[in-house]
mmCIF file of C-alpha atoms in Angstrom:
data_model
loop_
_atom_site.group_PDB
_atom_site.id
_atom_site.type_symbol
_atom_site.label_atom_id
_atom_site.label_comp_id
_atom_site.label_asym_id
_atom_site.label_seq_id
_atom_site.Cartn_x
_atom_site.Cartn_y
_atom_site.Cartn_z
ATOM 1 C CA ILE A 25 54.826 -236.371 146.432
ATOM 2 C CA VAL A 26 55.638 -238.235 142.891
ATOM 3 C CA LEU A 27 58.572 -240.218 142.560
ATOM 4 C CA THR A 28 60.513 -240.393 138.896
ATOM 5 C CA GLY A 29 63.101 -241.975 137.145
ATOM 6 C CA GLY A 30 64.227 -241.648 133.872
ATOM 7 C CA ASP A 31 66.859 -241.906 130.474
ATOM 8 C CA ASP A 32 69.792 -239.654 132.776
ATOM 9 C CA ARG A 33 70.028 -241.825 135.644
ATOM 10 C CA LEU A 34 68.084 -240.239 138.144
ATOM 11 C CA TRP A 35 65.248 -240.384 140.378
ATOM 12 C CA LYS A 36 63.341 -237.123 141.344
ATOM 13 C CA THR A 37 60.871 -236.623 144.012
ATOM 14 C CA TRP A 38 58.161 -233.855 143.309
ATOM 15 C CA GLY A 39 55.970 -231.695 145.256
ATOM 16 C CA PHE A 40 52.754 -231.045 144.115
ATOM 17 C CA PRO A 41 50.673 -229.159 143.822
ATOM 18 C CA ASP A 42 54.012 -226.464 142.818
ATOM 19 C CA GLY A 43 55.622 -228.984 141.225
ATOM 20 C CA ASN A 44 59.024 -228.288 143.248
ATOM 21 C CA ILE A 45 62.251 -231.084 143.210
ATOM 22 C CA LEU A 46 62.260 -231.706 146.739
ATOM 23 C CA LEU A 47 65.122 -234.466 146.093
ATOM 24 C CA THR A 48 67.005 -235.959 143.554
ATOM 25 C CA GLY A 49 69.389 -239.678 143.210
ATOM 26 C CA GLU A 50 72.383 -240.139 141.153
ATOM 27 C CA GLY A 51 74.358 -243.651 141.585
ATOM 28 C CA HIS A 52 72.845 -245.833 138.169
ATOM 29 C CA THR A 53 74.799 -246.150 135.569
ATOM 30 C CA ASP A 54 71.960 -246.342 132.721
ATOM 31 C CA TRP A 55 68.404 -245.540 132.551
ATOM 32 C CA ILE A 56 66.232 -245.878 135.516
ATOM 33 C CA SER A 57 62.749 -247.804 133.951
ATOM 34 C CA GLY A 58 61.308 -247.912 137.508
ATOM 35 C CA CYS A 59 61.217 -246.403 141.543
ATOM 36 C CA CYS A 60 58.653 -247.035 144.209
ATOM 37 C CA PHE A 61 58.399 -245.929 147.600
ATOM 38 C CA ARG A 62 58.391 -248.723 150.387
ATOM 39 C CA PRO A 63 55.398 -248.629 152.626
ATOM 40 C CA SER A 64 56.509 -246.776 154.655
ATOM 41 C CA GLY A 65 57.683 -243.470 153.075
ATOM 42 C CA THR A 66 61.322 -243.268 154.209
ATOM 43 C CA GLN A 67 62.567 -245.363 151.626
ATOM 44 C CA LEU A 68 62.158 -245.900 148.072
ATOM 45 C CA VAL A 69 63.413 -248.637 145.270
ATOM 46 C CA THR A 70 64.534 -248.277 141.715
ATOM 47 C CA SER A 71 65.307 -250.539 138.810
ATOM 48 C CA SER A 72 67.386 -250.026 135.931
ATOM 49 C CA GLY A 73 69.155 -250.798 132.862
ATOM 50 C CA ASP A 74 72.373 -250.950 134.779
ATOM 51 C CA THR A 75 71.108 -254.507 135.638
ATOM 52 C CA THR A 76 70.896 -253.414 139.371
ATOM 53 C CA VAL A 77 68.060 -252.729 141.773
ATOM 54 C CA ARG A 78 69.036 -250.169 144.553
ATOM 55 C CA ILE A 79 67.225 -249.348 147.948
ATOM 56 C CA TRP A 80 67.958 -245.350 148.650
ATOM 57 C CA ASP A 81 67.020 -244.468 152.295
ATOM 58 C CA LEU A 82 65.226 -240.940 151.460
ATOM 59 C CA SER A 83 66.993 -239.389 155.060
ATOM 60 C CA ARG A 84 70.450 -240.208 153.975
ATOM 61 C CA ARG A 85 69.996 -239.265 150.793
ATOM 62 C CA GLY A 86 71.510 -241.961 149.154
ATOM 63 C CA CYS A 87 71.757 -245.792 148.324
ATOM 64 C CA ILE A 88 72.013 -248.019 150.817
ATOM 65 C CA LEU A 89 72.220 -251.383 148.808
ATOM 66 C CA THR A 90 72.424 -252.295 145.244
ATOM 67 C CA LEU A 91 70.517 -255.892 144.367
ATOM 68 C CA ARG A 92 73.030 -257.678 141.858
ATOM 69 C CA GLY A 93 71.680 -260.887 140.101
ATOM 70 C CA HIS A 94 70.392 -260.467 136.887
ATOM 71 C CA SER A 95 72.271 -260.361 133.798
ATOM 72 C CA ARG A 96 70.653 -257.916 131.359
ATOM 73 C CA ALA A 97 68.306 -254.990 132.191
ATOM 74 C CA VAL A 98 65.503 -253.960 134.707
ATOM 75 C CA HIS A 99 62.329 -253.376 133.101
ATOM 76 C CA ALA A 100 60.371 -253.486 136.586
ATOM 77 C CA CYS A 101 60.294 -253.578 140.432
ATOM 78 C CA SER A 102 57.787 -253.568 142.868
ATOM 79 C CA TRP A 103 57.701 -253.233 147.317
ATOM 80 C CA HIS A 104 55.677 -255.961 148.967
ATOM 81 C CA SER A 105 52.941 -254.029 151.022
ATOM 82 C CA CYS A 106 54.770 -255.399 153.839
ATOM 83 C CA GLY A 107 57.911 -253.555 152.889
ATOM 84 C CA ASP A 108 59.996 -256.514 153.701
ATOM 85 C CA PHE A 109 60.245 -257.579 150.225
ATOM 86 C CA VAL A 110 61.349 -256.111 146.728
ATOM 87 C CA ALA A 111 60.159 -257.986 142.883
ATOM 88 C CA SER A 112 62.580 -256.959 140.012
ATOM 89 C CA ALA A 113 61.147 -257.727 136.780
ATOM 90 C CA SER A 114 64.806 -258.145 133.869
ATOM 91 C CA MET A 115 64.736 -258.367 130.028
ATOM 92 C CA ASP A 116 66.992 -262.078 131.286
ATOM 93 C CA GLY A 117 63.763 -263.205 131.404
ATOM 94 C CA THR A 118 63.275 -263.799 135.172
ATOM 95 C CA SER A 119 61.816 -262.255 137.992
ATOM 96 C CA LYS A 120 63.366 -261.875 141.634
ATOM 97 C CA ILE A 121 61.727 -261.410 145.007
ATOM 98 C CA TRP A 122 64.523 -260.245 147.127
ATOM 99 C CA ASP A 123 64.310 -260.197 150.612
ATOM 100 C CA VAL A 124 65.590 -256.497 152.082
ATOM 101 C CA ASN A 125 66.434 -257.337 155.521
ATOM 102 C CA SER A 126 69.099 -260.056 154.803
ATOM 103 C CA GLU A 127 70.062 -258.406 151.540
ATOM 104 C CA ARG A 128 69.659 -261.298 149.406
ATOM 105 C CA CYS A 129 67.722 -262.497 146.304
ATOM 106 C CA ARG A 130 65.079 -265.180 148.457
ATOM 107 C CA TYR A 131 63.489 -266.398 144.763
ATOM 108 C CA THR A 132 64.378 -266.763 140.780
ATOM 109 C CA LEU A 133 60.905 -266.613 138.986
ATOM 110 C CA ARG A 134 62.102 -268.303 135.932
ATOM 111 C CA GLY A 135 58.956 -269.509 133.403
ATOM 112 C CA HIS A 136 58.078 -266.783 130.563
ATOM 113 C CA ARG A 137 60.327 -267.226 127.513
ATOM 114 C CA ASP A 138 61.230 -264.075 126.964
ATOM 115 C CA SER A 139 61.619 -259.995 128.927
ATOM 116 C CA VAL A 140 59.762 -259.589 131.773
ATOM 117 C CA ASN A 141 58.655 -256.515 131.165
ATOM 118 C CA SER A 142 56.874 -255.510 134.933
ATOM 119 C CA ILE A 143 55.899 -257.356 138.198
ATOM 120 C CA GLU A 144 53.675 -256.558 140.863
ATOM 121 C CA PHE A 145 52.901 -258.210 144.179
ATOM 122 C CA LEU A 146 48.985 -258.374 144.558
ATOM 123 C CA PRO A 147 47.966 -256.230 148.230
ATOM 124 C CA PHE A 148 48.901 -257.967 151.982
ATOM 125 C CA SER A 149 49.053 -261.295 149.637
ATOM 126 C CA SER A 150 52.314 -263.426 148.398
ATOM 127 C CA THR A 151 51.032 -263.561 144.727
ATOM 128 C CA VAL A 152 52.828 -261.664 142.142
ATOM 129 C CA LEU A 153 51.678 -260.294 138.764
ATOM 130 C CA THR A 154 54.496 -260.947 136.257
ATOM 131 C CA SER A 155 53.619 -259.983 132.221
ATOM 132 C CA SER A 156 56.173 -260.974 129.717
ATOM 133 C CA ALA A 157 57.126 -259.755 126.034
ATOM 134 C CA ASP A 158 56.316 -263.492 124.797
ATOM 135 C CA LYS A 159 52.373 -261.868 125.113
ATOM 136 C CA THR A 160 51.759 -263.956 128.790
ATOM 137 C CA LEU A 161 50.618 -263.127 131.896
ATOM 138 C CA SER A 162 51.845 -265.079 134.939
ATOM 139 C CA LEU A 163 50.315 -265.510 138.237
ATOM 140 C CA TRP A 164 53.835 -266.988 141.552
ATOM 141 C CA ASP A 165 52.755 -268.077 144.924
ATOM 142 C CA ILE A 166 56.473 -266.989 146.251
ATOM 143 C CA ARG A 167 55.358 -268.629 149.878
#
């Protein structure tokens, strides 16, 4: 299964090798910039130009949580390997670590001088890697 998101504000799961669309989700009000499966495979996260990050439940086929806190478009999102945290990177120059269980922002990462374009958790660690339009990479310890 492959997961995609696009300018049409939709995310889609595709089955391979046939390439059939298995599921489609709608709810964002602007383009989808990133999408990622939860490690358990039961949910996914999306980021969007509408400044939100959304958690989707695949069995319910709908959005179960909308995370708000960025002031500009969100460029990327990522799940932590434990499945309890989501990270987001935004044009507002910040990144956020979201606690999915409490449905709140746990940390706001500040330090880049321009848009944060990507974010990834290093596997099985408390380290996050971000890249920015300010031409820097940063490693963050979120403990």
